[in-house]
Tab-separated table of C-alpha atoms and ligand atoms in Angstrom:
chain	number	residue	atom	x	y	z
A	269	UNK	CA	-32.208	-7.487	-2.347
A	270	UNK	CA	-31.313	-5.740	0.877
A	271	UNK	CA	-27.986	-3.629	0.719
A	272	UNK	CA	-25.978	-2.728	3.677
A	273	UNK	CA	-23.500	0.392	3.184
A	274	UNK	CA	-20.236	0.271	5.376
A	275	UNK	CA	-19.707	2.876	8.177
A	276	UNK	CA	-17.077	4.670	6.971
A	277	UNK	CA	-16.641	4.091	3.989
A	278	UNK	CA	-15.697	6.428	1.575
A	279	UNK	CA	-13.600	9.684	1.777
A	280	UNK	CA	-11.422	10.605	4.318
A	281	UNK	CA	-9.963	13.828	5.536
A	282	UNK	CA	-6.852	13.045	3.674
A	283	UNK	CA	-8.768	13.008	0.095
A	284	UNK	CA	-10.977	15.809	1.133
A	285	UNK	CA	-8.502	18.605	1.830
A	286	UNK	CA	-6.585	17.248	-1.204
A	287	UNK	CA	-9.429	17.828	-4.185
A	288	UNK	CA	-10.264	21.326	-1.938
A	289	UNK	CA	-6.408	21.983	-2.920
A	290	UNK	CA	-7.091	21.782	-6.404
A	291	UNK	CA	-10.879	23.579	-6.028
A	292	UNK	CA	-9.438	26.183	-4.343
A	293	UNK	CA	-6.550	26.817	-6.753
A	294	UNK	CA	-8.123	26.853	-9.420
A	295	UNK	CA	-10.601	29.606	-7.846
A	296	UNK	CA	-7.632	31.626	-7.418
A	297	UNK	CA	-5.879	31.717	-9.970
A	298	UNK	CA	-7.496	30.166	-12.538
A	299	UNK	CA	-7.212	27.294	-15.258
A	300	UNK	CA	-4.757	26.039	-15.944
A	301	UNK	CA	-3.228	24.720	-12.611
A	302	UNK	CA	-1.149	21.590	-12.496
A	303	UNK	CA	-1.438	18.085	-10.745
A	304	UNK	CA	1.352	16.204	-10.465
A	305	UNK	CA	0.097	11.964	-10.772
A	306	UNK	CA	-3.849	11.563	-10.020
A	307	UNK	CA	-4.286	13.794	-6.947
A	308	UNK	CA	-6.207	10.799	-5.177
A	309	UNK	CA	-6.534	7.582	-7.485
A	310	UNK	CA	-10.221	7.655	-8.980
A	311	UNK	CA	-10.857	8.202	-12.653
A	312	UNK	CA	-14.048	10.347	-11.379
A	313	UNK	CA	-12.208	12.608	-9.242
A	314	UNK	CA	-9.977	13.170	-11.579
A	315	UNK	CA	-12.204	13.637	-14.449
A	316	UNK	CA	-14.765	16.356	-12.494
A	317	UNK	CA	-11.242	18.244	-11.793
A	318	UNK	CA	-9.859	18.034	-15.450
A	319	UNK	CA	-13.119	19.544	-16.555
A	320	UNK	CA	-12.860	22.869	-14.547
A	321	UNK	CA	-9.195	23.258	-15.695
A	322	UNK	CA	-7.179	20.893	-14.005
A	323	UNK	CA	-3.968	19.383	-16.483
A	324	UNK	CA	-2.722	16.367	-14.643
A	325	UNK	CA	0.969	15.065	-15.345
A	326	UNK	CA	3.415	12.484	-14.315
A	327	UNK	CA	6.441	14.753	-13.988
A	328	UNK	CA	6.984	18.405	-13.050
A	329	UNK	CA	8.323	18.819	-16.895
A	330	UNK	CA	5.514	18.684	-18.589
A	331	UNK	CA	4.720	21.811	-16.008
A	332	UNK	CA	5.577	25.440	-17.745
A	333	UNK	CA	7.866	27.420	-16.207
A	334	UNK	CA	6.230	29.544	-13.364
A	335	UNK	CA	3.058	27.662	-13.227
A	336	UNK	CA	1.042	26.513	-10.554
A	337	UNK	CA	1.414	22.839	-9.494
A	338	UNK	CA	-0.050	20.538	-7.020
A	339	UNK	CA	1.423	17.751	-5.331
A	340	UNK	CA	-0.766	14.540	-5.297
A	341	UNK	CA	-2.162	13.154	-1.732
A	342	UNK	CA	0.254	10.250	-1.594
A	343	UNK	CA	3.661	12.775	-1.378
A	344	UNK	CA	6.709	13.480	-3.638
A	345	UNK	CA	10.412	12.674	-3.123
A	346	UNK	CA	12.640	15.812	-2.281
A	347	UNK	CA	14.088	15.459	-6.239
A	348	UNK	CA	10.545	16.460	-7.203
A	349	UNK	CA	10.314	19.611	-4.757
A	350	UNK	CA	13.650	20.562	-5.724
A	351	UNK	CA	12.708	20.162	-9.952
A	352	UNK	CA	9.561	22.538	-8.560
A	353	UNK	CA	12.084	24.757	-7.347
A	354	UNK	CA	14.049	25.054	-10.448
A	355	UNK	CA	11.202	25.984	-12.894
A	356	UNK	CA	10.239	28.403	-10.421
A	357	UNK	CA	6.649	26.507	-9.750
A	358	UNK	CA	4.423	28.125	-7.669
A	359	UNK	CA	3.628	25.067	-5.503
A	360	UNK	CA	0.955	24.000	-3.444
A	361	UNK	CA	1.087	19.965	-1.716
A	362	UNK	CA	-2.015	18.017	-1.047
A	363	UNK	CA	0.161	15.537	0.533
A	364	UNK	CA	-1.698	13.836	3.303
A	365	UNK	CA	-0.509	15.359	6.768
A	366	UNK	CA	-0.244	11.511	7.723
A	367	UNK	CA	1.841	11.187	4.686
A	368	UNK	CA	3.814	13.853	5.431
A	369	UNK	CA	3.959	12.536	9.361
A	370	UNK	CA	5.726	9.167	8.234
A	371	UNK	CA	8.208	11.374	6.403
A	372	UNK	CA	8.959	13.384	9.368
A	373	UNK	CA	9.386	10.463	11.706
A	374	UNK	CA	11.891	8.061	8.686
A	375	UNK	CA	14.029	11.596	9.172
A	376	UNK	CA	14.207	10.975	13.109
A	377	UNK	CA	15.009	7.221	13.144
A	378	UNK	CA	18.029	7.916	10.455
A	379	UNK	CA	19.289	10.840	12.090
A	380	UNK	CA	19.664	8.557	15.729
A	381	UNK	CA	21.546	6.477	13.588
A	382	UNK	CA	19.118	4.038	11.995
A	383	UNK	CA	18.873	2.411	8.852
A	384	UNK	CA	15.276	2.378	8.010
A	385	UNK	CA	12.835	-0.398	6.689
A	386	UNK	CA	9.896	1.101	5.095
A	387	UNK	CA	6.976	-1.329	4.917
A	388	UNK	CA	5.073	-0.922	1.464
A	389	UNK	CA	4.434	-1.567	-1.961
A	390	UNK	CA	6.812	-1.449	-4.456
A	391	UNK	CA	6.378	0.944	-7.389
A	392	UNK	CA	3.399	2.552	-5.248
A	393	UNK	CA	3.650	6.687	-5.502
A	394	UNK	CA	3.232	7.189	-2.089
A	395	UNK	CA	6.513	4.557	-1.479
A	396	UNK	CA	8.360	6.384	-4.124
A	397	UNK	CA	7.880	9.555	-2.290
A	398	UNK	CA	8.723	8.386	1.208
A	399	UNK	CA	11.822	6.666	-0.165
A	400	UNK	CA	12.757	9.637	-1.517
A	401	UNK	CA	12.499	12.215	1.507
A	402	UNK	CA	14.582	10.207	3.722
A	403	UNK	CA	18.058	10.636	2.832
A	404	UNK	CA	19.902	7.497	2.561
A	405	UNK	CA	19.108	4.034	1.912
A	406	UNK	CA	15.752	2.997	2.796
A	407	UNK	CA	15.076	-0.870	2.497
A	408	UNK	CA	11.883	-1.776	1.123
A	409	UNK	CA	9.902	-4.920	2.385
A	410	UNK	CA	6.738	-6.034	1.107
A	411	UNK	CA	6.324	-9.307	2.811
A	412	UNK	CA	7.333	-11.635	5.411
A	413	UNK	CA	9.456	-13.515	2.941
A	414	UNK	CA	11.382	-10.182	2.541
A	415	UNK	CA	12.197	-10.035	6.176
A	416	UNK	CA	14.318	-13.483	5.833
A	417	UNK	CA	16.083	-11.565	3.028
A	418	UNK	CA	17.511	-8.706	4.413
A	419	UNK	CA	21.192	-8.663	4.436
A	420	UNK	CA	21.955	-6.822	8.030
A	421	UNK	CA	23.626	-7.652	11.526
A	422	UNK	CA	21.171	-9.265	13.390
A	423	UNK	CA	22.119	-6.257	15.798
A	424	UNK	CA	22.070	-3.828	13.910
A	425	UNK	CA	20.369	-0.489	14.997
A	426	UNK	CA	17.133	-0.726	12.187
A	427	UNK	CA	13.873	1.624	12.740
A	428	UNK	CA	10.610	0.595	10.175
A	429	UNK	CA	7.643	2.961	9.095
A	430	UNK	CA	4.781	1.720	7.276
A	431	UNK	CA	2.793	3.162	3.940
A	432	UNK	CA	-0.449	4.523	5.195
A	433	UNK	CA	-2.517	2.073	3.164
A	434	UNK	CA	-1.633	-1.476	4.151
A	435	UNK	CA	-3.450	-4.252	5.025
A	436	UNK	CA	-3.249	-4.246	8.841
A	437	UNK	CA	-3.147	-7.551	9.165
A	438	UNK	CA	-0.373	-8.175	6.666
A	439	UNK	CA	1.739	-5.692	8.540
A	440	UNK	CA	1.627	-7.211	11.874
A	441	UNK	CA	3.095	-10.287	10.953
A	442	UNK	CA	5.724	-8.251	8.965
A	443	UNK	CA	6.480	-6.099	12.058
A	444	UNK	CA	6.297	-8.719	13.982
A	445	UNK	CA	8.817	-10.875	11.491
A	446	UNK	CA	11.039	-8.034	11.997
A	447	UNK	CA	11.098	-7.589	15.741
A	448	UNK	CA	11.496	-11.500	15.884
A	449	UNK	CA	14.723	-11.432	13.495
A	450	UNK	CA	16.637	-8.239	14.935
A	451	UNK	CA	17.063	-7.528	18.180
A	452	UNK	CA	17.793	-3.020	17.944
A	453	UNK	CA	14.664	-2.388	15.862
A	454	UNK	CA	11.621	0.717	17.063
A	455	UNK	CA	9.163	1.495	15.229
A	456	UNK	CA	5.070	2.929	15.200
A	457	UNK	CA	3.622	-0.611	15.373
A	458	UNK	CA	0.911	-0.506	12.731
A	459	UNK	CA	-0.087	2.958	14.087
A	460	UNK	CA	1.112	4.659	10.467
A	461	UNK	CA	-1.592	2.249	9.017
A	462	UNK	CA	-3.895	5.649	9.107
A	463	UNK	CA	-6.794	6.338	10.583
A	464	UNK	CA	-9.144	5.851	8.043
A	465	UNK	CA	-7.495	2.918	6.310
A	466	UNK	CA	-7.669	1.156	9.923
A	467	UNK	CA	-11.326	2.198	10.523
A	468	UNK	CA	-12.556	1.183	6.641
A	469	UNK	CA	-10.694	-2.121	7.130
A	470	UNK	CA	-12.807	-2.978	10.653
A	471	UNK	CA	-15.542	-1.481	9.191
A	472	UNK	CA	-15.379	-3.988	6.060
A	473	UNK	CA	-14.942	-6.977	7.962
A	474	UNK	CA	-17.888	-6.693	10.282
A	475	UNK	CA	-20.016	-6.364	7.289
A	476	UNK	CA	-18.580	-9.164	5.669
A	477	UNK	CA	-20.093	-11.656	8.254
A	478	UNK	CA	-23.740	-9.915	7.321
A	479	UNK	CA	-23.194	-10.313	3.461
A	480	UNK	CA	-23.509	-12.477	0.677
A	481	UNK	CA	-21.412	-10.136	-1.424
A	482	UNK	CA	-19.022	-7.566	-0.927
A	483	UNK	CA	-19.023	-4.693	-3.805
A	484	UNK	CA	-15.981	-1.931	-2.773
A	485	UNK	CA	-16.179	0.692	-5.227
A	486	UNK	CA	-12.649	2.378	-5.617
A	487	UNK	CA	-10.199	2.122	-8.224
A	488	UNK	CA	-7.803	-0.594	-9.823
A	489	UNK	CA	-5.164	1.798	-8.489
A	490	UNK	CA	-5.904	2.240	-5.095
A	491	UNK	CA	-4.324	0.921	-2.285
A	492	UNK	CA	-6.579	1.177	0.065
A	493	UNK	CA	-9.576	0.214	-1.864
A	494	UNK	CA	-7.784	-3.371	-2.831
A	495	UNK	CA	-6.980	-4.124	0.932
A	496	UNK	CA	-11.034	-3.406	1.556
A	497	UNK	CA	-11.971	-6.691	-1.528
A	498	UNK	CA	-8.995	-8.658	-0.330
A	499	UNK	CA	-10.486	-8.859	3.384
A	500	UNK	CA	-13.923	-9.608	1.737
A	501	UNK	CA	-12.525	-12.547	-0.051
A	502	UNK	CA	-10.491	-13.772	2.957
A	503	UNK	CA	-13.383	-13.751	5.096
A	504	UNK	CA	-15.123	-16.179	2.234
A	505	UNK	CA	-17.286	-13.323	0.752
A	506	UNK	CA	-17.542	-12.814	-3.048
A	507	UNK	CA	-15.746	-9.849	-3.126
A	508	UNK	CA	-15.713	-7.432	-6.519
A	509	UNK	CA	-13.846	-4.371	-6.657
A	510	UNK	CA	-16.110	-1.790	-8.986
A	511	UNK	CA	-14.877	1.544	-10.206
A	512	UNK	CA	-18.797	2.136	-10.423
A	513	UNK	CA	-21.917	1.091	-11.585
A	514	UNK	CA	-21.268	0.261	-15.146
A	515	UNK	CA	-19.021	-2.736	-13.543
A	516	UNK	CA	-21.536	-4.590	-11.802
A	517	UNK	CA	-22.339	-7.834	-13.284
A	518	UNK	CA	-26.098	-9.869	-13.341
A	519	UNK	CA	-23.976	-12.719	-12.417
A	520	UNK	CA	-22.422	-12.390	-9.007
A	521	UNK	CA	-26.387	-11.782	-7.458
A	522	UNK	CA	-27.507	-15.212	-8.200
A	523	UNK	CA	-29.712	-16.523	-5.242
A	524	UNK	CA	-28.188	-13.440	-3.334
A	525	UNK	CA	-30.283	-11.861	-0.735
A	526	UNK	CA	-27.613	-9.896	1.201
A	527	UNK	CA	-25.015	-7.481	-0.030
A	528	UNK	CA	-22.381	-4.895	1.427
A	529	UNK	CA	-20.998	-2.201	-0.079
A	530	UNK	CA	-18.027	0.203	0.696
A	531	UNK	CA	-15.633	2.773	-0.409
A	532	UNK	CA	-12.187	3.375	-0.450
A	533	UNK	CA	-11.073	6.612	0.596
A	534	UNK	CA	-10.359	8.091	-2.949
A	535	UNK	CA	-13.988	7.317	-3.939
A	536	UNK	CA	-16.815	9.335	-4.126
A	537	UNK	CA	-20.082	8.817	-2.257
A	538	UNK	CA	-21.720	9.625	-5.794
A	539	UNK	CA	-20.456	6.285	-7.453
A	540	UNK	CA	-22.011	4.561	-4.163
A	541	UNK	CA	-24.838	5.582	-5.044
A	542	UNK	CA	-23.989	4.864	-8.708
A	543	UNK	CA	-24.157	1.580	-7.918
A	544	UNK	CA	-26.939	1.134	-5.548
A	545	UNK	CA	-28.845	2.807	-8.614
A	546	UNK	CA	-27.052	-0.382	-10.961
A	547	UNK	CA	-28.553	-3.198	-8.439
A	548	UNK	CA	-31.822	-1.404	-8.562
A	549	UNK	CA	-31.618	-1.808	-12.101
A	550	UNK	CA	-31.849	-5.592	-11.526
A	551	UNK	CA	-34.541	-6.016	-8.759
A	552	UNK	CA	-35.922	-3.973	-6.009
A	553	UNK	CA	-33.425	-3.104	-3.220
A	554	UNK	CA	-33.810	-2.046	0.465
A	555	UNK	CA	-30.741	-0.231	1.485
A	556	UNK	CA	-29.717	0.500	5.523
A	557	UNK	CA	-26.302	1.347	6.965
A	558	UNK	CA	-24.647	-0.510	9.521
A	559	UNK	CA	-23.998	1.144	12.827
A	560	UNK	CA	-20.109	2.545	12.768
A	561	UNK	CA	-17.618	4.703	14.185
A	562	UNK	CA	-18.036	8.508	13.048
A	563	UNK	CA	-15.148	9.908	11.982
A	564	UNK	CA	-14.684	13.714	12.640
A	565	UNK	CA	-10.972	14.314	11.158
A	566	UNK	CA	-10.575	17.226	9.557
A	567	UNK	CA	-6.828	18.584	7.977
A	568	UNK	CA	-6.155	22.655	7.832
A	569	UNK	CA	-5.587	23.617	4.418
A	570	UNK	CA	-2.631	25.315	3.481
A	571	UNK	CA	-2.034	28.957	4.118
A	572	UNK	CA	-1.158	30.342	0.574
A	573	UNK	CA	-4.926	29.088	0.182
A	574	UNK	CA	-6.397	30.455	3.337
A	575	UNK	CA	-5.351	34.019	2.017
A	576	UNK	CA	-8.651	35.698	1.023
A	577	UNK	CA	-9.165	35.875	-3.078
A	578	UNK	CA	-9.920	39.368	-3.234
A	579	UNK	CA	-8.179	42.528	-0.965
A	580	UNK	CA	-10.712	43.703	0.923
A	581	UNK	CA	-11.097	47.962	0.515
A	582	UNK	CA	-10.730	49.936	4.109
B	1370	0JX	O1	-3.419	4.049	-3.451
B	1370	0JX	P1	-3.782	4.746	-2.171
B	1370	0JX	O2	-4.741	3.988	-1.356
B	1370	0JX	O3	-2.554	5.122	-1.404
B	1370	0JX	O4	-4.404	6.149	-2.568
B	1370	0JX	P2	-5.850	6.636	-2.942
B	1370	0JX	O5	-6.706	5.537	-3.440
B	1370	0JX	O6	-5.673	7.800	-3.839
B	1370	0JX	O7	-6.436	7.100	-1.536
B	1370	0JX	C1	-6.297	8.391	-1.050
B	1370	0JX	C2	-4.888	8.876	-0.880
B	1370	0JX	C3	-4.171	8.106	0.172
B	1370	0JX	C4	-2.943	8.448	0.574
B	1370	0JX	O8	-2.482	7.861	1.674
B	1371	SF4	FE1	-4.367	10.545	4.529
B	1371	SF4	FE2	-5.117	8.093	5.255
B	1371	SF4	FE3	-6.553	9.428	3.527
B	1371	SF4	FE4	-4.155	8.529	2.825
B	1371	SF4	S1	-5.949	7.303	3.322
B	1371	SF4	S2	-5.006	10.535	2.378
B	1371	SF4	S3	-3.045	8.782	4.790
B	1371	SF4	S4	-6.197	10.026	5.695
């Protein structure tokens, strides 16, 4: 079987600087520190964190008073930096700088006077949080469908931002549903679709025209990794989203010669290989990357962690 690795795939800058959060905090000031929701979605992450002392929670009270706690990658709404403030939390947030960017720019379009449309997925942590740090109403539309639905003045001054994870696709024809229907909208285009979503996505579906099958290792839970299977399938490729190797099945490699494999940004390069090691177990297998864009993106930390752990002596 030959096997064909995506370029990127994988972990972005993003997902990096967020599990270096936690490292790093827990180096400092020991276990116990505090997650707030999965800092990036993968059960692996996750787990290697919770074993050197991380406690991860859904809400800031399940936090003691006083404690350290980390924000998650995908951002919090201000009602969960001001509970943080309240119980006196020492805080430290791994939200994505490109998170944290769409937040920024929601504030602009609302205070020129207007009402925003954020582009996402419902129920999604990430949504919650942008929702949340943009005061006012913020309408949510997931689909073109939506678009028809919204109840505004066709003239009305509107501004849109987009979750960082979409499907870029998807989101042009919502944007451009949008700038079709009213005629005062602005908006990024699909340029809040990140970098590394947008790169992973090209990335997936020129290797889906050299493949058989598409494995894209990433969680049930991930945004990003679920757009990467979905533009497998649409392209006509078997494609099987796999947490890691344990998920592969015998069956899908019937007469199969070819397969690709990616990542999603929240997944480790160690459950790549976890599965590469799961098709060995099933025949030999000749593994190459394709040629792809480098990515050299790199986020600062942030500065309560740049501090250095000991005073040095003069
Ligand atoms: O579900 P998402 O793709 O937003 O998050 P995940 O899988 O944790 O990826 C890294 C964090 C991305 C934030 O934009
Ligand atoms: Fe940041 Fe994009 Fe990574 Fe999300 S996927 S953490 S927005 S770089």
């Amino acid at each position: 079987m030959r096997v064909i690795l995506a370029q990127p795939r994988g972990f972005c800058a993003g997902v990096v600087r967020a599990i270096e959060i936690v490292d790093r905090a827990l180096q400092k000031h020991g276990a116990p520190v505090y997650v707030r929701h999965e800092i990036v979605h993968n059960r692996h992450v996750v787990e290697n964190l919770r074993d050197k002392g991380a406690r991860f929670v859904e809400e800031l009270d399940e936090v003691p008073e006083g404690a350290v706690a980390i924000f998650s990658a995908h951002g919090v709404a201000k009602t969960v930096e001001r509970a943080a403030e309240e119980r006196s939390l020492d805080v430290l947030d791994a939200t994505c700088p490109l998170v944290t960017k769409v937040h920024v720019q929601g504030r602009q379009y609302v205070g020129a006077g207007r009402t925003l449309i954020l582009i996402g997925h419902a129920g999604h942590p990430e949504v919650e949080g942008t929702i949340g740090q943009i005061p006012g109403t913020v309408l949510l539309v997931q689909s073109e469908a939506d678009v028809a639905k919204l109840d505004l003045p066709l003239d009305a001054p509107l501004a849109y931002v987009t979750q960082t994870t979409l499907s870029v696709d998807d989101t042009r024809g919502i944007i451009d549903a949008l700038v079709k229907r009213f005629s005062n909208i602005v908006g990024p285009d699909t340029r809040d679709i990140c970098y590394a979503t947008q790169n992973r996505q090209a990335a997936v579906r020129e290797l889906s025209t050299q493949v058989q099958v598409l494995l894209v290792v990433g969680a049930t839970n991930s945004s990003n990794s679920n757009r990467l299977r979905e533009i497998g399938s649409e392209t006509g490729v078997p494609s099987y989203l796999v947490a890691d190797g344990s998920e592969v099945k015998a069956e899908w490699f019937a007469n199969v010669q070819t397969v690709g494999i990616t990542a999603g940004a929240s997944a480790p390069e160690e459950m790549v290989e976890n599965v590469i090691d799961a098709l060995r177990a099933l025949g030999p297998v000749e593994v190459s990357t394709m040629a792809g864009q480098e990515e050299k993106v790199e986020f600062k930390l942030p500065s309560k962690l740049l501090q250095p752990l000991v005073a040095r002596e003069v």
